[in-house]
């Protein structure tokens, strides 16, 4: 049994712990420059009431009230105190303080419940109407139970003024009535159970990596500990032959502090980011789905494996080594932009992916509103960083693996890029620093060869059973490949290059299949043929995957790209039209700013130009037409799997190579090409396209053939 001084010491320690956690939560708000929500307001009110309760407890301790024992916590017990105490005015003061302290304590419990409801209401997406109704019903019950608490413990004895009487026969102190304790405990436990059961209805609708599940387990274990404190306190009150009030206060403080910690738990991860020297801008980007490096927490991916921890640790150390002397104005602008596009209601939200099909199946009709549920349950940040991202990390040439990480510039962290206006959109980097020194190998590729890009969740997740390998299945979106000619594929700079697309795969509405679905089915492999007419020389091969699960809001699309160093041999003399990065994409392009959940997608526009094709070459092309005619080409694709002749050095298992067999379907429309009627264009030169103003006639023996809306070329007649 605690002594009064021990109880007060314990209460002060628990209060300081709660104060530290709440201050940490608000410090994170200030650090991230995000607005306060209802959770923050209610938890701050909790702390203010907690402080008042602490002050009253200390005053009662100084008045030696804790030395008095109340038998059976009953009305008679207090009456006995009144009969046996000579200084009744002093005792009356202590009883008034006790009344107010009890009122404050139990009000704190209900304010914490309100903070939980505010948190849950924000985390549950609008289209999960059943869960939203559950939250509404629970919230109403919490309010009604608090009213019941007031009625039971304030008004059940009649006029409140009677509680100040020192007449033993008139005294009526409602907190001392066993029936009141039973009612209060019933209300208290029922609301606690409802609050901590709700998340188990949420979890079936989201997919969490192992680390985040562990983090959630810890969070709700603390919640169960809070309920245990309630039960223990009630048992002491109702079963003890005698009862000391300071013991009750100690249990109350434990319950309050546990509740505060659970609500504020997400902030702990952001504190770790700050302590490890992470910049605020990086943290905010992590918050919005970029490497949290995590967080994002934490962001938080499969931190469950030891190899993942080692990889993430290296990434964090690399981040910590980055100079923090970036331009402050630029940082502030980025922060403001992020805040404008992603309002924040809770300190930490974590990117998790919804099993959309299960959500739709749970309802008789399509959801009336589909919002990307891309950030949720910040408590997972307690453990580490869990995200379901991906990295292009190996090249296969004509079915032969070139080696893991050979000739490919990769980052240690698998986070996305979200801003298409930065240089990071070229070959990654920036927030996901590329490993240096860059590879010293340039991969030789025969002209027209079959190229396979291999993707995996992390640099060491292949063949590990990682459920998010090669990428989480919820990360629906297109996959593309670009080439850029360079003087040397070993050069460090990737800016200012001219890129042309050689492959793309988006969405097939007939089968409701995305390119990412095929990638997952093929265990991270995507195969295409290079045009055989592009010139020989060194190139950067840019593999790109765009995840659209959060693309319904600005900066919500996630871009994953890496660049491989290749050398094409035996090439032709074509001059493909090019685009620049940044510049090829706009943040509001229809293929980048899109809600892929609702209304159901019936068509999808892949960002960027269409792939370059060689007239009469080995890849699908349109039929030749005059310069004033354009055509649109669509492909029906099937896959044939064969065993490659070599395997990855790091694995004993062979990997399949997917050969794309395409069926061509061409529809023709008429389009006027602006150009001059004088002069002729030489062999293989441009003779048409949007924005083209030159001659449209080709030299003798050649004709103008349409390649895409932006480029027509003189080819042999």
XYZ file of C-alpha atoms in Angstrom:
717
model
C 0.000 0.000 0.000
C 1.353 3.404 -0.940
C 1.979 6.015 1.692
C 0.536 9.501 1.086
C 3.953 10.913 0.202
C 4.647 8.041 -2.201
C 1.251 8.518 -3.832
C 1.840 12.238 -4.340
C 5.320 11.575 -5.750
C 3.909 9.004 -8.162
C 1.149 11.397 -9.218
C 3.663 14.152 -9.928
C 5.835 11.789 -11.990
C 2.835 10.624 -14.018
C 1.710 14.209 -14.587
C 5.173 15.261 -15.757
C 5.172 12.319 -18.171
C 1.778 13.356 -19.555
C 2.957 16.969 -19.779
C 6.060 15.914 -21.724
C 4.013 13.867 -24.189
C 1.502 16.678 -24.802
C 4.300 19.232 -25.202
C 5.965 16.874 -27.665
C 2.726 16.677 -29.638
C 2.470 20.460 -29.817
C 6.174 20.794 -30.637
C 5.646 18.496 -33.601
C 2.752 20.687 -34.700
C 4.979 23.729 -34.546
C 7.848 21.911 -36.241
C 5.665 20.752 -39.124
C 3.735 24.039 -39.156
C 0.411 22.235 -39.294
C -2.895 23.437 -37.918
C -4.414 22.206 -34.689
C -7.406 19.881 -34.773
C -10.007 18.771 -32.251
C -7.702 16.077 -30.947
C -5.116 18.705 -30.038
C -7.693 20.970 -28.401
C -9.188 18.192 -26.287
C -5.838 16.789 -25.208
C -4.745 20.295 -24.173
C -7.926 20.667 -22.124
C -7.108 17.321 -20.554
C -3.716 18.603 -19.466
C -5.216 21.776 -17.951
C -7.733 19.739 -15.935
C -5.000 17.292 -14.979
C -2.943 20.180 -13.588
C -5.928 21.385 -11.541
C -6.403 17.890 -10.160
C -2.719 17.698 -9.225
C -2.866 21.016 -7.374
C -5.925 19.916 -5.391
C -4.250 16.619 -4.498
C -1.174 18.443 -3.200
C -3.357 20.794 -1.125
C -5.220 17.831 0.374
C -1.887 16.225 1.144
C -0.722 19.373 2.942
C -3.992 19.389 4.947
C -3.245 15.783 6.008
C -6.485 14.544 4.459
C -4.704 11.470 3.110
C -4.037 10.297 6.644
C -7.770 9.730 7.122
C -9.297 6.395 6.198
C -12.809 6.161 4.805
C -14.403 2.836 5.689
C -16.121 1.042 2.809
C -16.240 4.256 0.774
C -19.813 4.796 2.004
C -21.991 7.601 3.306
C -21.557 6.241 6.817
C -17.801 6.411 6.392
C -17.920 10.152 5.794
C -20.476 10.648 8.540
C -18.123 8.898 10.929
C -15.397 11.332 9.915
C -17.697 14.250 10.639
C -18.736 12.879 14.005
C -15.178 12.136 15.085
C -13.508 15.312 13.835
C -13.421 18.341 16.061
C -12.297 20.779 13.361
C -15.373 20.365 11.186
C -14.741 23.531 9.171
C -11.346 22.233 8.130
C -12.833 18.876 7.206
C -15.594 20.628 5.298
C -12.967 22.450 3.234
C -11.216 19.182 2.474
C -14.489 17.547 1.435
C -15.231 20.427 -0.904
C -11.797 20.031 -2.450
C -12.392 16.300 -2.683
C -15.689 16.861 -4.444
C -14.137 19.214 -6.978
C -11.128 16.922 -7.456
C -13.362 13.942 -8.191
C -15.439 15.993 -10.599
C -12.303 17.153 -12.428
C -10.780 13.670 -12.518
C -13.754 12.002 -14.152
C -14.254 14.926 -16.514
C -10.691 14.284 -17.682
C -11.619 10.701 -18.525
C -14.446 11.827 -20.778
C -12.386 14.542 -22.460
C -9.790 11.904 -23.369
C -12.593 9.782 -24.817
C -13.603 12.765 -26.924
C -10.027 13.116 -28.183
C -10.111 9.483 -29.288
C -13.412 9.966 -31.103
C -12.038 13.031 -32.908
C -8.998 11.019 -33.974
C -11.045 8.061 -35.208
C -13.534 10.239 -37.048
C -10.746 11.800 -39.062
C -9.018 8.512 -39.780
C -12.091 6.688 -41.093
C -12.763 7.627 -44.759
C -16.237 8.935 -45.635
C -17.163 6.001 -47.858
C -16.958 3.548 -44.928
C -20.409 4.656 -43.839
C -20.907 1.747 -41.457
C -17.827 2.670 -39.456
C -18.754 6.340 -39.575
C -22.151 5.462 -38.088
C -20.407 3.433 -35.404
C -18.280 6.445 -34.533
C -21.365 8.669 -34.418
C -23.246 6.263 -32.155
C -20.227 5.870 -29.888
C -19.784 9.637 -29.688
C -23.421 10.087 -28.678
C -23.045 7.382 -26.053
C -19.926 9.074 -24.675
C -21.807 12.370 -24.318
C -24.837 10.684 -22.718
C -22.632 8.729 -20.338
C -21.004 11.952 -19.190
C -24.431 13.447 -18.564
C -25.270 10.306 -16.601
C -22.095 10.775 -14.609
C -23.091 14.354 -13.763
C -26.600 13.400 -12.730
C -25.457 10.429 -10.669
C -22.657 12.191 -8.849
C -23.826 15.770 -8.569
C -27.583 15.823 -8.410
C -28.484 12.427 -6.985
C -28.394 13.784 -3.431
C -30.517 16.809 -4.199
C -29.225 20.307 -3.698
C -25.473 20.494 -4.228
C -25.245 22.889 -1.300
C -25.986 20.001 1.058
C -22.532 18.631 0.282
C -21.001 21.530 2.181
C -22.911 20.825 5.364
C -21.011 19.679 8.440
C -24.138 18.133 9.952
C -23.588 14.348 9.885
C -27.299 13.747 9.493
C -27.667 16.155 6.586
C -24.436 15.314 4.826
C -24.839 13.740 1.389
C -21.707 13.327 -0.701
C -22.657 11.611 -3.930
C -19.190 10.320 -4.723
C -19.376 8.290 -1.541
C -22.458 6.364 -2.614
C -21.704 2.852 -3.781
C -24.503 3.029 -6.349
C -22.902 6.130 -7.801
C -19.556 4.372 -8.080
C -21.181 1.444 -9.834
C -23.028 3.666 -12.314
C -19.921 5.717 -12.984
C -17.735 2.664 -13.507
C -20.308 1.130 -15.834
C -20.427 4.248 -18.002
C -16.658 4.537 -17.898
C -15.861 0.949 -18.857
C -18.514 0.694 -21.557
C -17.217 3.762 -23.361
C -13.612 2.597 -22.967
C -14.417 -0.802 -24.439
C -16.290 0.751 -27.358
C -13.418 3.120 -28.111
C -10.765 0.420 -28.091
C -12.852 -2.097 -30.041
C -13.571 0.263 -32.958
C -10.057 -0.039 -34.481
C -10.540 -3.768 -34.925
C -13.376 -2.975 -37.328
C -11.122 -0.548 -39.181
C -8.184 -2.920 -39.643
C -9.921 -5.338 -42.080
C -10.244 -2.461 -44.547
C -6.569 -1.558 -44.612
C -3.356 -3.414 -45.365
C -0.574 -2.802 -42.883
C 3.001 -4.070 -43.015
C 4.231 -6.095 -40.075
C 5.920 -3.191 -38.324
C 2.790 -1.073 -38.371
C 0.678 -3.898 -37.038
C 3.158 -4.200 -34.210
C 2.941 -0.467 -33.613
C -0.847 -0.597 -33.492
C -0.657 -3.526 -31.112
C 1.451 -1.464 -28.740
C -0.923 1.460 -29.030
C -4.008 -0.525 -28.135
C -2.138 -2.495 -25.493
C -1.716 0.841 -23.731
C -5.436 1.371 -24.146
C -6.157 -1.965 -22.501
C -3.794 -0.955 -19.719
C -5.953 2.129 -19.232
C -9.043 -0.052 -18.884
C -7.151 -2.253 -16.437
C -6.460 0.807 -14.299
C -10.195 1.533 -14.224
C -11.009 -2.008 -13.138
C -8.284 -2.028 -10.490
C -9.396 1.297 -9.064
C -13.003 0.147 -8.900
C -12.042 -3.126 -7.241
C -10.111 -1.267 -4.556
C -13.021 1.052 -3.852
C -15.689 -1.640 -3.664
C -13.843 -4.486 -1.935
C -11.404 -2.918 0.499
C -12.434 -2.916 4.144
C -10.898 0.506 4.430
C -9.849 2.883 1.732
C -7.344 5.719 1.534
C -8.101 8.403 -0.988
C -4.488 8.849 -2.061
C -4.480 5.258 -3.395
C -7.462 6.078 -5.566
C -5.785 9.231 -6.868
C -2.661 7.264 -7.797
C -4.743 4.824 -9.860
C -6.591 7.711 -11.498
C -3.318 9.346 -12.515
C -2.098 6.115 -14.081
C -5.292 5.852 -16.101
C -5.150 9.476 -17.251
C -1.487 9.309 -18.257
C -2.005 6.090 -20.234
C -4.862 7.708 -22.145
C -2.800 10.806 -22.925
C 0.131 8.707 -24.161
C -2.083 6.653 -26.483
C -3.616 9.760 -28.065
C -0.225 11.470 -28.448
C 1.777 8.367 -29.408
C 2.181 9.323 -33.102
C 4.296 12.334 -32.154
C 7.026 10.139 -30.749
C 8.213 9.221 -34.216
C 8.484 12.819 -35.308
C 10.527 13.552 -32.229
C 12.907 10.809 -33.365
C 13.144 12.497 -36.774
C 14.054 15.774 -35.120
C 16.532 14.134 -32.759
C 18.312 12.444 -35.659
C 18.780 15.741 -37.484
C 16.079 15.354 -40.124
C 14.999 18.594 -41.741
C 11.461 19.775 -41.260
C 10.892 19.873 -44.993
C 11.855 16.222 -45.278
C 9.575 15.317 -42.422
C 6.650 17.120 -44.015
C 7.307 15.463 -47.342
C 7.431 12.152 -45.502
C 4.129 13.055 -43.921
C 2.657 13.389 -47.394
C 3.815 10.025 -48.629
C 7.457 10.724 -49.389
C 10.181 8.957 -47.533
C 9.678 9.333 -43.961
C 12.656 7.898 -43.673
C 10.749 7.221 -41.994
C 8.058 7.659 -40.937
C 6.027 7.702 -43.388
C 6.522 6.410 -41.062
C 7.512 5.649 -39.737
C 5.964 5.534 -42.722
C 6.362 3.696 -41.341
C 7.402 -0.686 -44.542
C 8.319 -3.921 -43.738
C 10.375 -3.055 -40.844
C 9.645 -6.464 -39.653
C 12.670 -7.959 -41.388
C 16.158 -7.496 -40.132
C 17.464 -6.692 -43.568
C 14.927 -3.896 -43.899
C 16.094 -2.380 -40.627
C 19.667 -2.355 -41.805
C 18.735 -0.794 -45.103
C 16.614 1.850 -43.448
C 19.337 2.621 -40.941
C 21.758 3.280 -43.759
C 19.194 5.536 -45.415
C 18.683 7.534 -42.234
C 22.422 7.954 -41.751
C 22.766 9.132 -45.331
C 19.952 11.623 -44.762
C 21.624 12.867 -41.596
C 24.815 13.549 -43.500
C 23.057 15.864 -45.921
C 23.749 19.543 -45.403
C 20.998 21.398 -43.601
C 21.923 24.735 -45.099
C 19.205 24.722 -47.778
C 17.605 28.000 -48.670
C 15.090 28.914 -45.947
C 12.736 30.734 -48.287
C 12.521 27.729 -50.563
C 11.795 25.512 -47.579
C 9.033 27.791 -46.324
C 7.410 27.833 -49.767
C 7.469 24.053 -49.936
C 5.970 23.775 -46.480
C 3.186 26.215 -47.317
C 2.427 24.403 -50.549
C 2.204 21.085 -48.764
C -0.017 22.509 -46.060
C -2.378 24.028 -48.620
C -2.767 20.779 -50.498
C -2.876 18.406 -47.560
C -4.752 19.715 -44.499
C -3.801 17.916 -41.356
C -6.174 16.988 -38.557
C -3.862 14.837 -36.495
C -0.186 15.130 -35.681
C 0.859 12.121 -37.686
C -0.963 10.262 -40.362
C 0.498 7.227 -41.893
C 0.263 5.986 -45.396
C -1.653 2.759 -45.527
C -3.418 1.194 -48.417
C -7.074 0.313 -48.671
C -8.270 -2.971 -50.016
C -10.680 -1.149 -52.273
C -12.326 -4.259 -53.608
C -13.214 -5.469 -50.125
C -14.616 -2.047 -49.307
C -16.772 -2.055 -52.408
C -17.858 -5.621 -51.815
C -19.031 -4.712 -48.326
C -21.649 -2.385 -49.749
C -24.609 -2.947 -52.029
C -23.810 0.123 -54.080
C -20.695 2.094 -55.052
C -19.476 4.559 -52.454
C -20.920 8.019 -52.820
C -17.543 9.578 -52.194
C -14.129 8.043 -52.614
C -11.247 9.829 -50.948
C -7.706 8.505 -50.988
C -7.231 6.905 -47.582
C -3.500 7.357 -47.787
C -2.643 8.454 -44.291
C -3.813 6.694 -41.159
C -3.083 5.502 -37.645
C -0.093 7.569 -36.690
C 0.657 5.370 -33.698
C 2.560 3.021 -35.929
C 5.315 5.594 -35.946
C 6.370 4.322 -32.549
C 8.152 1.457 -34.202
C 9.676 2.503 -37.491
C 9.042 3.270 -41.088
C 6.473 1.314 -42.973
C 5.669 2.115 -46.550
C 4.931 0.016 -49.556
C 7.162 1.599 -52.200
C 9.415 0.185 -54.923
C 12.786 0.505 -56.684
C 13.808 -0.342 -60.268
C 17.082 -2.160 -59.552
C 18.078 -4.626 -62.273
C 18.161 -4.884 -66.069
C 17.732 -7.996 -68.197
C 18.810 -8.015 -71.862
C 17.238 -10.617 -74.148
C 16.370 -12.744 -71.125
C 19.789 -12.503 -69.489
C 20.064 -10.858 -66.061
C 22.842 -8.288 -65.931
C 23.232 -8.542 -62.156
C 21.591 -7.015 -59.121
C 22.225 -3.238 -59.025
C 24.646 -3.560 -61.954
C 24.517 -0.417 -64.069
C 21.480 1.010 -62.232
C 21.598 4.140 -60.085
C 19.498 3.345 -57.029
C 18.700 5.013 -53.703
C 18.903 3.248 -50.371
C 15.367 4.294 -49.513
C 12.360 3.293 -51.607
C 10.344 6.482 -51.182
C 8.484 8.304 -53.951
C 8.809 11.694 -55.591
C 5.602 13.710 -55.698
C 6.622 17.047 -57.244
C 7.022 16.789 -61.028
C 8.616 20.238 -61.214
C 11.834 19.274 -59.414
C 14.967 17.677 -60.843
C 14.308 14.695 -58.584
C 11.711 13.562 -61.134
C 14.524 12.735 -63.581
C 16.336 9.819 -61.967
C 15.280 10.089 -58.302
C 17.567 11.472 -55.601
C 16.994 14.523 -53.458
C 14.851 13.185 -50.643
C 15.947 9.684 -51.638
C 19.723 10.163 -52.023
C 21.229 7.918 -54.685
C 23.951 5.524 -53.619
C 27.394 6.784 -54.554
C 29.713 6.264 -56.211
C 27.485 5.538 -59.180
C 27.887 2.158 -60.908
C 30.946 1.884 -63.119
C 29.276 -0.567 -65.510
C 27.552 0.384 -68.751
C 25.236 -2.384 -69.975
C 25.604 -3.281 -73.658
C 22.259 -3.657 -75.413
C 21.843 -4.836 -79.029
C 19.585 -2.693 -81.159
C 15.995 -3.902 -80.962
C 16.744 -6.070 -77.926
C 14.182 -7.239 -75.414
C 14.631 -5.267 -72.188
C 13.295 -6.377 -68.817
C 13.160 -3.965 -65.908
C 13.102 -5.628 -62.496
C 11.444 -3.891 -59.536
C 11.383 -4.744 -55.854
C 10.005 -3.197 -52.677
C 13.465 -2.634 -51.203
C 17.005 -3.397 -52.307
C 16.937 -6.687 -50.421
C 13.290 -7.778 -50.463
C 13.476 -10.163 -53.448
C 12.531 -13.753 -52.588
C 11.883 -12.875 -48.939
C 8.130 -13.383 -48.921
C 7.575 -9.662 -48.480
C 3.837 -9.131 -49.166
C 4.603 -5.687 -50.598
C 7.161 -7.010 -53.093
C 7.674 -5.864 -55.805
C 5.194 -3.148 -54.776
C 2.046 -3.087 -52.705
C -0.831 -4.239 -54.948
C -2.838 -1.174 -53.949
C -0.328 1.096 -55.725
C -2.251 0.983 -59.014
C -0.828 2.908 -61.917
C 1.127 2.937 -65.188
C 4.689 1.846 -65.957
C 6.874 3.561 -68.548
C 10.392 3.575 -69.939
C 12.322 6.488 -71.456
C 15.712 6.852 -73.121
C 18.024 9.871 -73.228
C 21.161 9.941 -75.374
C 24.268 11.049 -73.468
C 27.945 11.482 -74.338
C 28.788 9.008 -71.579
C 26.471 6.852 -69.508
C 28.967 7.267 -66.658
C 28.476 11.020 -66.439
C 27.049 12.207 -63.138
C 24.708 14.907 -64.433
C 21.216 13.970 -65.597
C 19.788 17.474 -66.013
C 19.122 19.117 -69.361
C 18.742 15.802 -71.204
C 16.258 15.098 -73.985
C 14.082 12.054 -73.352
C 11.857 9.954 -75.579
C 9.487 7.250 -74.453
C 10.027 3.689 -75.667
C 7.419 1.853 -73.595
C 4.231 2.469 -71.678
C 1.461 0.401 -70.148
C -1.477 1.933 -68.325
C -4.991 0.655 -67.703
C -7.110 -1.905 -69.544
C -10.796 -1.171 -68.821
C -11.903 -4.442 -70.395
C -10.073 -6.486 -67.759
C -9.847 -3.786 -65.072
C -6.089 -4.338 -65.046
C -3.335 -1.812 -64.385
C 0.280 -2.104 -65.421
C 1.174 -2.493 -61.743
C -1.171 -5.492 -61.520
C 0.851 -7.166 -64.271
C 4.102 -6.232 -62.555
C 2.965 -7.864 -59.324
C 1.780 -10.951 -61.187
C 5.151 -11.203 -62.981
C 7.048 -10.869 -59.673
C 8.557 -7.499 -60.488
C 9.409 -7.990 -64.157
C 8.187 -5.851 -67.039
C 9.472 -6.508 -70.558
C 9.452 -4.521 -73.805
C 11.437 -4.277 -77.053
C 13.650 -1.344 -77.898
C 13.069 0.315 -81.256
C 15.734 -0.966 -83.662
C 16.057 2.327 -85.527
C 17.426 4.544 -82.762
C 21.096 5.454 -83.097
C 23.868 3.556 -81.374
C 25.529 5.117 -78.362
C 25.284 5.662 -74.630
C 21.868 6.227 -73.076
C 20.170 6.541 -69.742
C 17.239 4.132 -69.468
C 14.651 5.663 -67.156
C 12.188 3.151 -65.698
C 9.152 4.769 -64.091
C 6.147 3.577 -62.089
C 3.406 5.972 -60.973
C 1.257 4.947 -57.992
C -2.173 6.567 -58.152
C -3.788 5.335 -54.934
C -3.586 8.847 -53.470
C -3.698 10.823 -56.719
C -7.090 12.407 -56.107
C -5.348 15.330 -54.396
C -2.553 17.579 -55.599
C 0.908 16.061 -55.020
C -0.840 12.785 -54.235
C 0.543 10.747 -57.138
C 3.742 8.897 -56.254
C 6.529 8.633 -58.837
C 9.119 5.872 -58.579
C 11.946 6.070 -61.107
C 15.567 5.058 -61.463
C 18.027 5.308 -64.351
C 20.144 2.540 -65.837
C 23.359 3.089 -67.815
C 23.211 1.364 -71.200
C 25.061 1.344 -74.524
C 23.057 0.518 -77.656
C 25.033 -1.194 -80.404
C 24.043 -1.785 -84.017
C 21.456 0.973 -84.002
C 19.847 2.969 -86.778
C 19.648 6.653 -87.622
C 16.216 7.754 -86.403
C 15.779 11.045 -84.601
C 12.934 10.555 -82.101
C 11.022 13.582 -80.789
C 12.002 14.371 -77.235
C 10.716 15.931 -74.045
C 12.450 17.316 -70.972
C 12.315 16.419 -67.287
C 11.080 18.368 -65.509
C 8.607 19.685 -68.046
C 7.112 16.575 -69.598
C 4.503 16.278 -66.839
C 2.189 18.775 -65.209
C 0.940 18.359 -61.664
C -2.664 18.557 -62.883
C -2.299 16.317 -65.953
C -5.298 13.961 -66.241
C -3.066 10.942 -65.709
C -1.518 12.439 -62.566
C -4.396 14.181 -60.781
C -7.066 11.466 -60.843
C -9.352 9.533 -58.519
C -9.006 5.902 -59.578
C -11.598 4.649 -57.100
C -14.772 6.581 -57.760
C -16.308 7.106 -60.148
C -14.976 3.872 -61.657
C -12.198 4.426 -64.180
C -13.294 3.782 -67.767
C -10.218 5.227 -69.464
C -6.826 6.497 -68.449
C -4.429 8.912 -70.139
C -0.831 7.895 -69.547
C 1.307 10.964 -68.759
C 3.916 12.175 -71.220
C 4.320 11.591 -74.958
C 3.437 8.359 -76.696
C 6.227 5.807 -77.214
C 8.489 6.303 -80.196
C 8.120 3.649 -82.882
C 10.203 2.780 -85.913
C 8.327 2.691 -89.202
C 8.362 -0.931 -90.314
C 10.519 -1.850 -87.321
C 10.278 -4.603 -84.745
C 7.864 -2.775 -82.461
C 4.192 -1.957 -83.105
C 3.718 1.004 -85.419
C 0.900 2.637 -87.290
C 0.458 2.284 -90.994
C 1.976 4.987 -93.158
C -0.249 7.882 -94.064
C 0.079 11.325 -95.588
C 1.101 14.249 -93.403
C -2.435 15.554 -92.985
C -3.684 12.314 -91.450
C -3.130 10.974 -87.953
C -3.952 7.649 -86.404
C -4.388 6.297 -82.879
C -2.916 2.965 -81.987
C -4.108 0.655 -79.226
C -2.673 -2.703 -78.226
C -4.084 -5.905 -76.825
C -1.277 -7.594 -74.938
C -0.665 -11.143 -73.830
C 2.316 -12.539 -71.958
C 4.418 -15.619 -72.670
C 6.869 -16.789 -70.047
C 10.153 -18.535 -70.801
C 13.065 -19.420 -68.583
C 16.118 -17.166 -68.993
C 19.508 -18.676 -69.575
C 21.101 -17.052 -66.540
C 19.996 -16.124 -63.064
C 20.679 -13.332 -60.629
C 23.976 -13.766 -58.771
C 22.179 -13.258 -55.455
C 19.513 -15.897 -55.978
C 19.483 -19.551 -56.858
C 16.013 -19.352 -58.337
C 15.527 -18.618 -62.012
C 13.378 -15.694 -63.005
C 10.919 -15.680 -65.858
C 11.222 -13.395 -68.802
C 8.003 -11.999 -70.172
C 7.804 -11.500 -73.917
C 5.111 -9.111 -75.019
C 3.073 -10.169 -78.018
C 0.997 -7.254 -79.227
C -1.981 -7.156 -81.524
C -2.351 -3.918 -83.416
C -5.578 -2.045 -83.804
C -5.504 1.262 -85.689
C -8.193 3.862 -85.972
C -7.726 6.803 -88.267
C -8.810 10.395 -87.903
C -8.065 13.401 -90.048
C -5.893 16.184 -88.626
C -4.428 19.173 -90.396
C -0.706 19.620 -89.898
C 0.584 23.153 -90.058
C 3.621 23.481 -92.287
C 5.072 25.160 -95.312
C 4.462 23.903 -98.790
C 7.903 24.909 -100.018
C 11.042 22.853 -99.637
C 11.507 19.180 -98.899
C 12.592 17.153 -95.927
C 15.517 14.751 -96.151
C 15.487 11.046 -95.336
C 14.301 10.281 -91.786
C 13.653 13.969 -91.089
C 10.568 15.434 -89.419
C 7.767 16.346 -91.781
C 4.790 16.998 -89.508
C 3.328 17.124 -86.021
C 1.662 19.546 -83.633
C 3.661 22.759 -83.547
C 5.787 21.800 -86.559
C 6.128 24.620 -89.110
C 8.624 23.211 -91.595
C 8.183 21.528 -94.978
C 5.791 18.594 -95.184
C 7.085 17.065 -98.433
C 9.841 14.463 -98.382
C 12.696 13.988 -100.824
C 12.224 11.587 -103.695
C 11.844 7.979 -102.606
C 10.496 8.893 -99.173
C 7.051 9.641 -97.791
C 5.837 11.405 -94.654
C 4.704 8.816 -92.108
C 2.809 9.603 -88.888
C 4.473 8.457 -85.648
C 2.426 10.356 -83.082
C 0.537 13.630 -82.731
C 3.792 15.506 -82.303
C 5.990 13.818 -84.867
C 5.779 12.595 -88.462
C 8.889 11.335 -90.232
C 10.159 10.848 -93.802
C 10.562 7.111 -94.386
C 11.288 5.040 -97.502
C 8.260 4.967 -99.785
